mmCIF file of C-alpha atoms in Angstrom:
data_model
loop_
_atom_site.group_PDB
_atom_site.id
_atom_site.type_symbol
_atom_site.label_atom_id
_atom_site.label_comp_id
_atom_site.label_asym_id
_atom_site.label_seq_id
_atom_site.Cartn_x
_atom_site.Cartn_y
_atom_site.Cartn_z
ATOM 1 C CA MET N 134 72.276 -94.449 30.030
ATOM 2 C CA SER N 135 70.584 -92.882 32.920
ATOM 3 C CA THR N 136 67.138 -93.615 34.095
ATOM 4 C CA PRO N 137 64.800 -90.687 34.479
ATOM 5 C CA PRO N 138 63.751 -89.937 37.960
ATOM 6 C CA SER N 139 60.374 -91.017 39.194
ATOM 7 C CA PRO N 140 57.653 -88.394 39.354
ATOM 8 C CA PRO N 141 57.245 -86.715 42.656
ATOM 9 C CA PRO N 142 54.435 -88.030 44.786
ATOM 10 C CA GLY N 143 51.253 -86.095 45.232
ATOM 11 C CA PRO N 144 48.266 -85.092 43.161
ATOM 12 C CA GLY N 145 48.395 -82.531 40.415
ATOM 13 C CA HIS N 146 51.695 -83.472 38.942
ATOM 14 C CA SER N 147 52.301 -85.178 35.612
ATOM 15 C CA TRP N 148 55.267 -86.347 33.802
ATOM 16 C CA PRO N 149 57.004 -85.048 31.856
ATOM 17 C CA PRO N 150 56.403 -81.429 32.949
ATOM 18 C CA PRO N 151 54.841 -78.980 30.378
ATOM 19 C CA PRO N 152 57.202 -76.889 28.291
ATOM 20 C CA PRO N 153 57.935 -73.457 29.676
ATOM 21 C CA HIS N 154 55.856 -70.397 28.420
ATOM 22 C CA TRP N 155 57.476 -68.711 25.439
ATOM 23 C CA GLN N 156 59.173 -65.588 26.614
ATOM 24 C CA GLY N 157 60.915 -64.527 23.416
ATOM 25 C CA TRP N 158 60.313 -61.416 21.243
ATOM 26 C CA GLY N 159 56.978 -61.340 19.292
ATOM 27 C CA PRO N 160 54.535 -58.970 17.538
ATOM 28 C CA PRO N 161 52.727 -56.335 19.662
ATOM 29 C CA PRO N 162 49.183 -56.970 20.819
ATOM 30 C CA GLY N 163 46.623 -56.279 18.133
ATOM 31 C CA HIS N 164 48.974 -57.002 15.285
ATOM 32 C CA GLY N 165 47.015 -58.016 12.139
ATOM 33 C CA GLN N 166 43.638 -56.171 13.096
ATOM 34 C CA GLN N 167 41.938 -53.759 10.518
ATOM 35 C CA PRO N 168 41.743 -49.944 11.273
ATOM 36 C CA PRO N 169 38.244 -48.438 12.099
ATOM 37 C CA ALA N 170 36.014 -48.111 9.038
ATOM 38 C CA LEU N 171 34.806 -44.788 7.588
ATOM 39 C CA ASN N 172 31.208 -44.266 8.633
ATOM 40 C CA GLY N 173 28.925 -44.402 5.573
ATOM 41 C CA PHE N 174 26.349 -41.993 6.985
ATOM 42 C CA ALA N 175 29.022 -39.291 7.309
ATOM 43 C CA LEU N 176 29.767 -39.374 3.583
ATOM 44 C CA ALA N 177 26.073 -39.689 2.728
ATOM 45 C CA SER N 178 25.320 -36.587 4.809
ATOM 46 C CA LEU N 179 27.768 -34.426 2.861
ATOM 47 C CA LEU N 180 26.661 -35.730 -0.524
ATOM 48 C CA SER N 181 22.954 -35.347 0.291
ATOM 49 C CA GLY N 182 23.479 -31.792 1.528
ATOM 50 C CA LEU N 183 25.334 -30.752 -1.614
ATOM 51 C CA LEU N 184 23.773 -32.779 -4.385
ATOM 52 C CA CYS N 185 20.510 -34.346 -3.370
ATOM 53 C CA PHE N 186 18.037 -33.507 -0.605
ATOM 54 C CA PRO N 187 19.455 -31.390 2.255
ATOM 55 C CA PRO N 188 16.902 -32.450 4.917
ATOM 56 C CA LEU N 189 17.971 -36.055 4.313
ATOM 57 C CA GLY N 190 21.583 -34.945 4.777
ATOM 58 C CA VAL N 191 20.678 -33.568 8.230
ATOM 59 C CA ALA N 192 19.285 -36.969 9.233
ATOM 60 C CA PHE N 193 22.355 -38.768 7.880
ATOM 61 C CA GLY N 194 24.695 -36.397 9.727
ATOM 62 C CA ILE N 195 23.001 -37.003 13.067
ATOM 63 C CA ALA N 196 22.984 -40.778 12.495
ATOM 64 C CA ALA N 197 26.690 -40.683 11.617
ATOM 65 C CA LEU N 198 27.653 -38.872 14.820
ATOM 66 C CA VAL N 199 25.656 -41.335 16.926
ATOM 67 C CA GLN N 200 27.256 -44.368 15.270
ATOM 68 C CA ILE N 201 30.776 -42.920 15.419
ATOM 69 C CA THR N 202 30.393 -42.360 19.171
ATOM 70 C CA LYS N 203 29.197 -45.930 19.756
ATOM 71 C CA ARG N 204 31.410 -47.830 17.309
ATOM 72 C CA GLY N 205 34.491 -45.678 17.111
ATOM 73 C CA ASP N 206 34.180 -45.321 13.328
ATOM 74 C CA ARG N 207 36.214 -42.787 11.440
ATOM 75 C CA GLY N 208 34.626 -39.721 9.767
ATOM 76 C CA LYS N 209 33.536 -37.503 12.681
ATOM 77 C CA ALA N 210 34.845 -34.338 10.971
ATOM 78 C CA LEU N 211 33.199 -35.372 7.719
ATOM 79 C CA ALA N 212 29.885 -35.968 9.526
ATOM 80 C CA ILE N 213 30.039 -32.537 11.163
ATOM 81 C CA VAL N 214 30.789 -30.824 7.830
ATOM 82 C CA GLY N 215 27.971 -32.770 6.145
ATOM 83 C CA LEU N 216 25.567 -31.827 8.921
ATOM 84 C CA VAL N 217 26.441 -28.119 8.711
ATOM 85 C CA VAL N 218 26.208 -28.076 4.922
ATOM 86 C CA SER N 219 22.870 -29.901 5.009
ATOM 87 C CA VAL N 220 21.426 -27.463 7.568
ATOM 88 C CA VAL N 221 22.522 -24.459 5.502
ATOM 89 C CA MET N 222 21.215 -25.932 2.251
ATOM 90 C CA THR N 223 17.939 -26.826 3.939
ATOM 91 C CA GLY N 224 17.526 -23.178 4.936
ATOM 92 C CA VAL N 225 18.252 -22.062 1.390
ATOM 93 C CA LEU N 226 15.759 -24.604 0.070
ATOM 94 C CA VAL N 227 13.018 -23.446 2.438
ATOM 95 C CA PHE N 228 13.621 -19.759 1.561
ATOM 96 C CA THR N 229 13.580 -20.458 -2.176
ATOM 97 C CA ALA N 230 10.438 -22.562 -1.932
ATOM 98 C CA GLY N 231 8.727 -19.817 0.054
ATOM 99 C CA ARG N 232 9.555 -17.209 -2.571
ATOM 100 C CA PHE N 233 8.370 -19.487 -5.355
ATOM 101 C CA LEU N 234 5.076 -20.297 -3.640
ATOM 102 C CA SER N 235 4.482 -16.625 -2.914
ATOM 103 C CA ALA N 236 5.062 -15.718 -6.551
ATOM 104 C CA ALA N 237 2.859 -18.571 -7.691
ATOM 105 C CA ASP N 238 0.109 -17.482 -5.324
ATOM 106 C CA ASP N 239 0.215 -13.974 -6.799
ATOM 107 C CA ARG N 240 0.208 -15.289 -10.344
ATOM 108 C CA PHE N 241 -2.318 -18.069 -9.981
ATOM 109 C CA PRO N 242 -5.485 -17.665 -7.887
ATOM 110 C CA SER N 243 -6.343 -20.145 -5.199
ATOM 111 C CA LEU N 244 -8.715 -22.967 -5.974
ATOM 112 C CA SER N 245 -11.359 -21.457 -3.716
ATOM 113 C CA GLU N 246 -11.803 -18.657 -6.232
ATOM 114 C CA TYR N 247 -13.001 -21.095 -8.867
ATOM 115 C CA THR N 248 -16.149 -22.097 -7.014
ATOM 116 C CA ASP N 249 -19.730 -20.874 -7.134
ATOM 117 C CA VAL N 250 -19.246 -18.260 -9.884
ATOM 118 C CA GLU N 251 -21.635 -18.218 -12.839
ATOM 119 C CA GLY N 252 -20.174 -18.083 -16.315
ATOM 120 C CA GLU N 253 -17.372 -19.605 -18.351
ATOM 121 C CA LEU N 254 -13.863 -19.212 -16.960
ATOM 122 C CA THR N 255 -12.088 -16.790 -19.331
ATOM 123 C CA ASP N 256 -8.700 -15.149 -19.062
ATOM 124 C CA LEU N 257 -8.922 -11.416 -18.471
ATOM 125 C CA GLY N 258 -6.847 -10.763 -21.584
ATOM 126 C CA ASP N 259 -9.341 -12.665 -23.773
ATOM 127 C CA LEU N 260 -12.288 -10.405 -22.944
ATOM 128 C CA ARG N 261 -13.418 -7.933 -25.600
ATOM 129 C CA ALA N 262 -15.647 -4.856 -25.748
ATOM 130 C CA GLY N 263 -19.255 -5.873 -25.146
ATOM 131 C CA ASP N 264 -18.393 -8.917 -23.024
ATOM 132 C CA CYS N 265 -20.006 -9.221 -19.607
ATOM 133 C CA PHE N 266 -18.410 -11.207 -16.810
ATOM 134 C CA ASN N 267 -18.465 -12.179 -13.149
ATOM 135 C CA VAL N 268 -15.651 -12.311 -10.613
ATOM 136 C CA PRO N 269 -15.426 -14.291 -7.353
ATOM 137 C CA GLY N 270 -17.008 -12.286 -4.551
ATOM 138 C CA GLY N 271 -17.739 -9.385 -6.896
ATOM 139 C CA ASP N 272 -14.275 -7.961 -6.223
ATOM 140 C CA LEU N 273 -13.294 -5.848 -9.236
ATOM 141 C CA VAL N 274 -10.581 -4.035 -7.270
ATOM 142 C CA ASP N 275 -8.215 -6.998 -7.537
ATOM 143 C CA GLU N 276 -5.176 -6.274 -9.711
ATOM 144 C CA ARG N 277 -6.011 -9.110 -12.098
ATOM 145 C CA PRO N 278 -9.262 -10.809 -11.078
ATOM 146 C CA VAL N 279 -10.402 -14.257 -12.177
ATOM 147 C CA THR N 280 -13.140 -13.629 -14.748
ATOM 148 C CA TYR N 281 -16.102 -15.706 -15.941
ATOM 149 C CA ARG N 282 -17.705 -14.555 -19.184
ATOM 150 C CA ILE N 283 -21.495 -14.606 -19.116
ATOM 151 C CA ASP N 284 -24.425 -13.437 -21.218
ATOM 152 C CA CYS N 285 -25.153 -9.785 -20.470
ATOM 153 C CA ALA N 286 -28.836 -10.640 -20.046
ATOM 154 C CA ARG N 287 -27.920 -12.471 -16.837
ATOM 155 C CA VAL N 288 -26.748 -10.888 -13.591
ATOM 156 C CA HIS N 289 -23.132 -9.832 -13.959
ATOM 157 C CA HIS N 290 -20.472 -7.754 -12.201
ATOM 158 C CA GLY N 291 -18.785 -6.002 -15.098
ATOM 159 C CA GLU N 292 -19.030 -5.101 -18.772
ATOM 160 C CA VAL N 293 -16.025 -4.443 -20.992
ATOM 161 C CA THR N 294 -16.090 -1.095 -22.779
ATOM 162 C CA ALA N 295 -12.709 -1.407 -24.528
ATOM 163 C CA SER N 296 -9.712 -3.683 -24.922
ATOM 164 C CA LYS N 297 -6.771 -1.639 -26.182
ATOM 165 C CA ALA N 298 -3.229 -2.578 -27.178
ATOM 166 C CA LEU N 299 -0.636 -0.267 -25.642
ATOM 167 C CA ASP N 300 2.288 0.645 -27.859
ATOM 168 C CA ALA N 301 4.813 2.538 -25.750
ATOM 169 C CA PRO N 302 3.288 3.678 -22.470
ATOM 170 C CA ASP N 303 5.024 5.371 -19.618
ATOM 171 C CA VAL N 304 6.722 3.159 -17.059
ATOM 172 C CA PRO N 305 4.057 0.595 -16.009
ATOM 173 C CA GLU N 306 2.455 1.350 -12.621
ATOM 174 C CA SER N 307 3.901 4.878 -12.618
ATOM 175 C CA ARG N 308 1.703 7.877 -11.856
ATOM 176 C CA GLU N 309 1.873 8.989 -15.481
ATOM 177 C CA ALA N 310 0.937 5.542 -16.805
ATOM 178 C CA ASP N 311 -1.977 5.244 -14.379
ATOM 179 C CA ARG N 312 -3.291 8.679 -15.367
ATOM 180 C CA ALA N 313 -3.009 7.831 -19.071
ATOM 181 C CA SER N 314 -4.847 4.520 -18.574
ATOM 182 C CA GLU N 315 -7.566 6.195 -16.539
ATOM 183 C CA ASP N 316 -8.080 8.914 -19.147
ATOM 184 C CA ALA N 317 -8.179 6.377 -21.986
ATOM 185 C CA CYS N 318 -10.825 4.306 -20.202
ATOM 186 C CA TRP N 319 -12.995 7.311 -19.347
ATOM 187 C CA LYS N 320 -12.995 8.249 -23.031
ATOM 188 C CA ALA N 321 -13.731 4.649 -24.001
ATOM 189 C CA GLN N 322 -16.671 4.538 -21.589
ATOM 190 C CA ASP N 323 -18.046 7.822 -22.926
ATOM 191 C CA GLU N 324 -18.009 6.318 -26.424
ATOM 192 C CA TYR N 325 -19.460 2.987 -25.287
ATOM 193 C CA ALA N 326 -22.229 4.385 -23.046
ATOM 194 C CA MET N 327 -22.590 7.857 -24.523
ATOM 195 C CA ASP N 328 -25.641 8.892 -22.515
ATOM 196 C CA THR N 329 -23.809 9.071 -19.184
ATOM 197 C CA TRP N 330 -26.955 10.272 -17.421
ATOM 198 C CA ALA N 331 -28.587 6.908 -18.219
ATOM 199 C CA LEU N 332 -25.972 4.847 -16.348
ATOM 200 C CA PRO N 333 -26.988 3.308 -12.999
ATOM 201 C CA GLU N 334 -26.051 5.460 -10.032
ATOM 202 C CA TYR N 335 -23.778 2.742 -8.678
ATOM 203 C CA ALA N 336 -21.922 2.096 -11.953
ATOM 204 C CA GLU N 337 -18.162 2.638 -11.668
ATOM 205 C CA MET N 338 -15.253 2.705 -14.075
ATOM 206 C CA PHE N 339 -12.415 0.197 -13.623
ATOM 207 C CA TYR N 340 -9.345 -0.444 -15.700
ATOM 208 C CA TYR N 341 -6.719 -3.181 -15.789
ATOM 209 C CA ALA N 342 -3.325 -2.149 -17.140
ATOM 210 C CA PRO N 343 -0.117 -4.178 -17.438
ATOM 211 C CA SER N 344 2.037 -4.345 -14.333
ATOM 212 C CA ARG N 345 5.793 -3.997 -14.582
ATOM 213 C CA GLU N 346 6.195 -7.758 -14.333
ATOM 214 C CA SER N 347 3.492 -8.611 -16.903
ATOM 215 C CA TRP N 348 4.850 -5.922 -19.258
ATOM 216 C CA ARG N 349 8.242 -7.664 -19.258
ATOM 217 C CA GLU N 350 6.431 -10.891 -20.135
ATOM 218 C CA GLY N 351 4.748 -9.301 -23.153
ATOM 219 C CA ASP N 352 1.423 -8.055 -21.734
ATOM 220 C CA ARG N 353 0.254 -5.017 -23.725
ATOM 221 C CA THR N 354 -3.509 -4.981 -23.035
ATOM 222 C CA LEU N 355 -5.469 -2.213 -21.334
ATOM 223 C CA LEU N 356 -8.957 -3.413 -20.394
ATOM 224 C CA CYS N 357 -11.679 -0.852 -19.551
ATOM 225 C CA VAL N 358 -14.744 -1.949 -17.584
ATOM 226 C CA ILE N 359 -18.026 -0.603 -16.217
ATOM 227 C CA GLY N 360 -18.564 -2.267 -12.855
ATOM 228 C CA THR N 361 -22.020 -2.848 -11.353
ATOM 229 C CA THR N 362 -21.195 -4.878 -8.268
ATOM 230 C CA ASP N 363 -23.144 -2.936 -5.644
ATOM 231 C CA GLU N 364 -26.498 -4.226 -6.885
ATOM 232 C CA GLU N 365 -27.720 -6.979 -9.191
ATOM 233 C CA TRP N 366 -27.650 -5.755 -12.774
ATOM 234 C CA ARG N 367 -28.932 -7.417 -15.918
ATOM 235 C CA GLY N 368 -28.638 -6.193 -19.474
ATOM 236 C CA SER N 369 -25.988 -4.356 -21.455
ATOM 237 C CA LEU N 370 -25.117 -0.726 -20.733
ATOM 238 C CA ARG N 371 -23.935 -0.232 -24.284
ATOM 239 C CA LYS N 372 -25.350 2.833 -25.994
ATOM 240 C CA ASP N 373 -22.808 3.881 -28.575
ATOM 241 C CA ALA N 374 -23.100 5.961 -31.739
ATOM 242 C CA GLY N 375 -24.448 3.018 -33.720
ATOM 243 C CA MET N 376 -27.438 2.770 -31.371
ATOM 244 C CA LEU N 377 -28.299 6.482 -31.359
ATOM 245 C CA LYS N 378 -29.565 9.016 -33.846
ATOM 246 C CA PRO N 379 -26.815 11.069 -35.514
ATOM 247 C CA GLU N 380 -27.871 14.285 -33.767
ATOM 248 C CA GLN N 381 -27.932 12.495 -30.402
ATOM 249 C CA SER N 382 -24.454 11.030 -30.754
ATOM 250 C CA ALA N 383 -23.014 14.330 -32.046
ATOM 251 C CA PHE N 384 -24.403 16.246 -29.063
ATOM 252 C CA LEU N 385 -23.334 13.631 -26.523
ATOM 253 C CA ARG N 386 -19.819 13.417 -27.923
ATOM 254 C CA ALA N 387 -19.430 17.190 -27.579
ATOM 255 C CA ALA N 388 -21.036 17.310 -24.115
ATOM 256 C CA ASN N 389 -18.954 14.383 -22.830
ATOM 257 C CA THR N 390 -15.778 16.043 -24.070
ATOM 258 C CA VAL N 391 -16.664 19.178 -22.121
ATOM 259 C CA GLU N 392 -17.345 17.166 -18.982
ATOM 260 C CA PHE N 393 -14.102 15.222 -19.386
ATOM 261 C CA VAL N 394 -11.921 18.313 -19.841
ATOM 262 C CA MET N 395 -13.603 20.105 -16.936
ATOM 263 C CA SER N 396 -12.910 17.082 -14.741
ATOM 264 C CA ARG N 397 -9.176 17.265 -15.428
ATOM 265 C CA PRO N 398 -7.817 20.476 -13.891
ATOM 266 C CA PRO N 399 -4.102 20.558 -12.980
ATOM 267 C CA GLU N 400 -3.258 18.465 -9.932
ATOM 268 C CA ASP N 401 -1.410 21.227 -8.056
ATOM 269 C CA ASP N 402 -3.096 24.114 -6.264
ATOM 270 C CA VAL N 403 -3.884 27.253 -8.216
ATOM 271 C CA GLU N 404 -1.382 29.164 -6.078
ATOM 272 C CA ASP N 405 1.405 26.840 -7.251
ATOM 273 C CA ALA N 406 0.439 26.367 -10.884
ATOM 274 C CA LEU N 407 -1.418 29.412 -12.179
ATOM 275 C CA PRO N 408 -0.016 29.104 -15.757
ATOM 276 C CA ALA N 409 -1.206 25.487 -15.945
ATOM 277 C CA TYR N 410 -4.663 26.535 -14.778
ATOM 278 C CA GLN N 411 -4.747 29.312 -17.364
ATOM 279 C CA ALA N 412 -3.970 26.769 -20.082
ATOM 280 C CA TRP N 413 -6.699 24.503 -18.736
ATOM 281 C CA ALA N 414 -9.207 27.384 -18.816
ATOM 282 C CA ARG N 415 -8.352 27.964 -22.480
ATOM 283 C CA GLU N 416 -8.997 24.277 -23.181
ATOM 284 C CA VAL N 417 -12.399 24.420 -21.464
ATOM 285 C CA HIS N 418 -13.204 27.562 -23.449
ATOM 286 C CA ALA N 419 -12.371 25.703 -26.672
ATOM 287 C CA VAL N 420 -14.439 22.544 -26.005
ATOM 288 C CA LEU N 421 -17.417 24.647 -24.952
ATOM 289 C CA GLY N 422 -17.071 26.428 -28.291
ATOM 290 C CA ALA N 423 -17.141 23.053 -30.071
ATOM 291 C CA GLU N 424 -20.341 22.099 -28.232
ATOM 292 C CA ALA N 425 -21.881 25.443 -29.190
ATOM 293 C CA LYS N 426 -21.218 24.735 -32.877
ATOM 294 C CA VAL N 427 -23.014 21.393 -32.638
ATOM 295 C CA LEU N 428 -25.999 23.024 -30.973
ATOM 296 C CA GLN N 429 -26.104 25.816 -33.539
ATOM 297 C CA GLY N 430 -26.418 23.185 -36.252
ATOM 298 C CA ASP N 431 -29.436 21.695 -34.458
ATOM 299 C CA ALA N 432 -31.138 24.980 -33.532
ATOM 300 C CA ALA N 433 -33.729 24.632 -36.257
ATOM 301 C CA ARG N 434 -34.388 20.935 -35.673
ATOM 302 C CA ALA N 435 -37.947 20.079 -34.646
ATOM 303 C CA GLY N 436 -38.329 19.837 -30.880
ATOM 304 C CA LEU N 437 -35.092 21.696 -30.162
ATOM 305 C CA GLU N 438 -36.230 25.254 -30.954
ATOM 306 C CA LYS N 439 -36.408 26.329 -27.300
ATOM 307 C CA ALA N 440 -33.922 24.094 -25.526
ATOM 308 C CA VAL N 441 -30.970 24.774 -27.826
ATOM 309 C CA PRO N 442 -31.034 28.603 -27.611
ATOM 310 C CA ALA N 443 -31.304 28.438 -23.799
ATOM 311 C CA GLN N 444 -28.249 26.172 -23.599
ATOM 312 C CA LEU N 445 -26.326 28.308 -26.097
ATOM 313 C CA ALA N 446 -26.920 31.428 -23.994
ATOM 314 C CA GLU N 447 -25.470 29.739 -20.907
ATOM 315 C CA ILE N 448 -22.509 28.324 -22.829
ATOM 316 C CA GLU N 449 -21.565 31.768 -24.129
ATOM 317 C CA ALA N 450 -21.820 33.244 -20.625
ATOM 318 C CA ALA N 451 -19.609 30.474 -19.262
ATOM 319 C CA ARG N 452 -17.081 30.867 -22.074
ATOM 320 C CA ALA N 453 -16.705 34.541 -21.241
ATOM 321 C CA GLN N 454 -15.839 33.647 -17.646
ATOM 322 C CA TRP N 455 -13.395 30.937 -18.754
ATOM 323 C CA GLN N 456 -11.686 33.415 -21.038
ATOM 324 C CA ARG N 457 -11.286 35.855 -18.162
ATOM 325 C CA ALA N 458 -9.936 33.011 -16.006
ATOM 326 C CA SER N 459 -7.330 32.231 -18.647
ATOM 327 C CA GLN N 460 -6.117 35.830 -18.337
ATOM 328 C CA ALA N 461 -6.241 36.021 -14.540
ATOM 329 C CA ARG N 462 -3.157 37.592 -12.991
ATOM 330 C CA THR N 463 -3.590 36.134 -9.507
ATOM 331 C CA PRO N 464 -4.811 32.801 -8.108
ATOM 332 C CA GLU N 465 -7.596 34.626 -6.275
ATOM 333 C CA GLU N 466 -8.839 36.168 -9.505
ATOM 334 C CA PHE N 467 -8.707 32.784 -11.247
ATOM 335 C CA ASP N 468 -10.778 31.143 -8.507
ATOM 336 C CA LYS N 469 -13.355 33.872 -8.748
ATOM 337 C CA GLN N 470 -13.760 33.515 -12.509
ATOM 338 C CA TRP N 471 -13.757 29.721 -12.200
ATOM 339 C CA ASP N 472 -16.691 29.787 -9.773
ATOM 340 C CA ARG N 473 -18.611 32.227 -11.972
ATOM 341 C CA ALA N 474 -18.029 30.053 -15.042
ATOM 342 C CA LEU N 475 -19.488 27.021 -13.270
ATOM 343 C CA ALA N 476 -22.450 28.992 -11.979
ATOM 344 C CA ALA N 477 -23.223 30.283 -15.480
ATOM 345 C CA MET N 478 -24.498 26.873 -16.564
ATOM 346 C CA SER N 479 -27.624 25.351 -15.037
ATOM 347 C CA MET N 480 -28.325 21.647 -14.666
ATOM 348 C CA GLU N 481 -32.017 22.339 -15.274
ATOM 349 C CA THR N 482 -31.244 23.907 -18.644
ATOM 350 C CA GLU N 483 -29.126 20.929 -19.611
ATOM 351 C CA ARG N 484 -31.821 18.525 -18.448
ATOM 352 C CA ALA N 485 -34.384 20.259 -20.678
ATOM 353 C CA LEU N 486 -31.945 20.072 -23.593
ATOM 354 C CA ARG N 487 -31.320 16.344 -23.095
ATOM 355 C CA GLY N 488 -35.050 15.727 -22.905
ATOM 356 C CA ALA N 489 -35.485 17.545 -26.195
ATOM 357 C CA TYR N 490 -32.860 15.258 -27.740
ATOM 358 C CA GLY N 491 -34.713 12.209 -26.413
ATOM 359 C CA LEU N 492 -32.024 11.335 -23.859
ATOM 360 C CA SER N 493 -32.098 10.600 -20.118
ATOM 361 C CA THR N 494 -33.241 13.498 -17.944
ATOM 362 C CA VAL N 495 -32.264 12.021 -14.568
ATOM 363 C CA ILE N 496 -29.524 14.280 -13.190
ATOM 364 C CA PRO N 497 -26.784 11.982 -11.842
ATOM 365 C CA GLN N 498 -25.724 12.377 -8.240
ATOM 366 C CA TRP N 499 -22.085 12.824 -9.271
ATOM 367 C CA LEU N 500 -23.083 15.850 -11.337
ATOM 368 C CA GLN N 501 -25.145 17.353 -8.527
ATOM 369 C CA ASP N 502 -22.228 16.936 -6.130
ATOM 370 C CA SER N 503 -19.692 18.380 -8.532
ATOM 371 C CA ARG N 504 -21.682 21.506 -9.248
ATOM 372 C CA SER N 505 -23.177 22.169 -5.828
ATOM 373 C CA ASP N 506 -20.405 24.618 -4.971
ATOM 374 C CA ALA N 507 -21.011 26.582 -8.147
ATOM 375 C CA GLU N 508 -24.469 27.826 -7.156
ATOM 376 C CA ASP N 509 -22.975 30.788 -5.272
ATOM 377 C CA PRO N 510 -20.686 32.699 -7.682
ATOM 378 C CA ASP N 511 -18.703 34.296 -4.866
ATOM 379 C CA GLY N 512 -18.804 31.512 -2.318
ATOM 380 C CA GLY N 513 -17.379 28.534 -4.150
ATOM 381 C CA THR N 514 -14.333 26.598 -3.140
ATOM 382 C CA GLY N 515 -12.502 26.861 -6.424
ATOM 383 C CA GLU N 516 -12.824 23.134 -7.121
ATOM 384 C CA GLY N 517 -14.005 22.117 -10.568
ATOM 385 C CA PRO N 518 -16.530 19.422 -11.417
ATOM 386 C CA SER N 519 -15.379 15.859 -11.623
ATOM 387 C CA SER N 520 -15.871 13.071 -14.128
ATOM 388 C CA GLU N 521 -18.433 10.337 -13.603
ATOM 389 C CA SER N 522 -17.161 8.551 -10.473
ATOM 390 C CA VAL N 523 -14.151 10.690 -9.534
#
């Protein structure tokens, strides 16, 4: 048995010496560590962009990219896809919201329109003939104004002359549909306020017809209105057949029909539509004949002995010119007969006749303007008279 050697002298040495460092084969560095985790914000970005709230997906996508750069997480491609999808969906959301708000703004008036207007808030479609109403700012030109029903004895902006149900009109908002609505409301106004000379000078006719969109939603109402927005107006303008004597309403109905037909010549020039103008002249000739029959029935009525014959003489003279116009062979000849037909009837004679019937004798400005060119039989412009505010 040998004796182990003594430890070498000097500091720093111990006995026995430490075992040598293991130099054998072993697992590579890092063995047993978990792979990088999938970043949660990356997945949240994609899901938010597709299913939830795209703007939130944009925020999640940016947060994911920042964390992946710092931590080395997995999911960079997923974060980029989520970010792109969220940006695109946010744009779609903004566009859709803009369209919706625009449509809602057109359909529903702003809250500012509901302030400082006298009357009871009433839907335009619920107004009926005889109702008076106000609108914010007195704007009756709006396509579908906000209306406040009010007693006609108080200051108001408009008065309903008719509320009609349309069956099968022309295409809504087309030229033909607009013309039909306008004609229907002129006739309604002439029946509602028969003595047109008694209307205020600033009174205007308005109508509200279904738009293409409201027609698809079931709107079938045509509303006819007399507007008095230029000045403060109190009281009803209604003066229909039930408020007049039978002879007054019969005369006014005939006279208003003449004025209406004369205000509706063909839209094209005489040079381009002579046959249409000839047909129109025949129509004027016929309605003047109908007025003459009414006057003949009243010729012996007390107070009308002088005024009726004077009007009848002018009507017959005018009818002769209208008949010649209906047979004109050239546009120039038609214009000439047209001017002579207008000049054959005097506003002063008609004023005397209306006074004899107990009606207004104030000649409206629209009538003076429409007939001013007819005073010179050979110097007129060939333009016929117009209806009340046309």
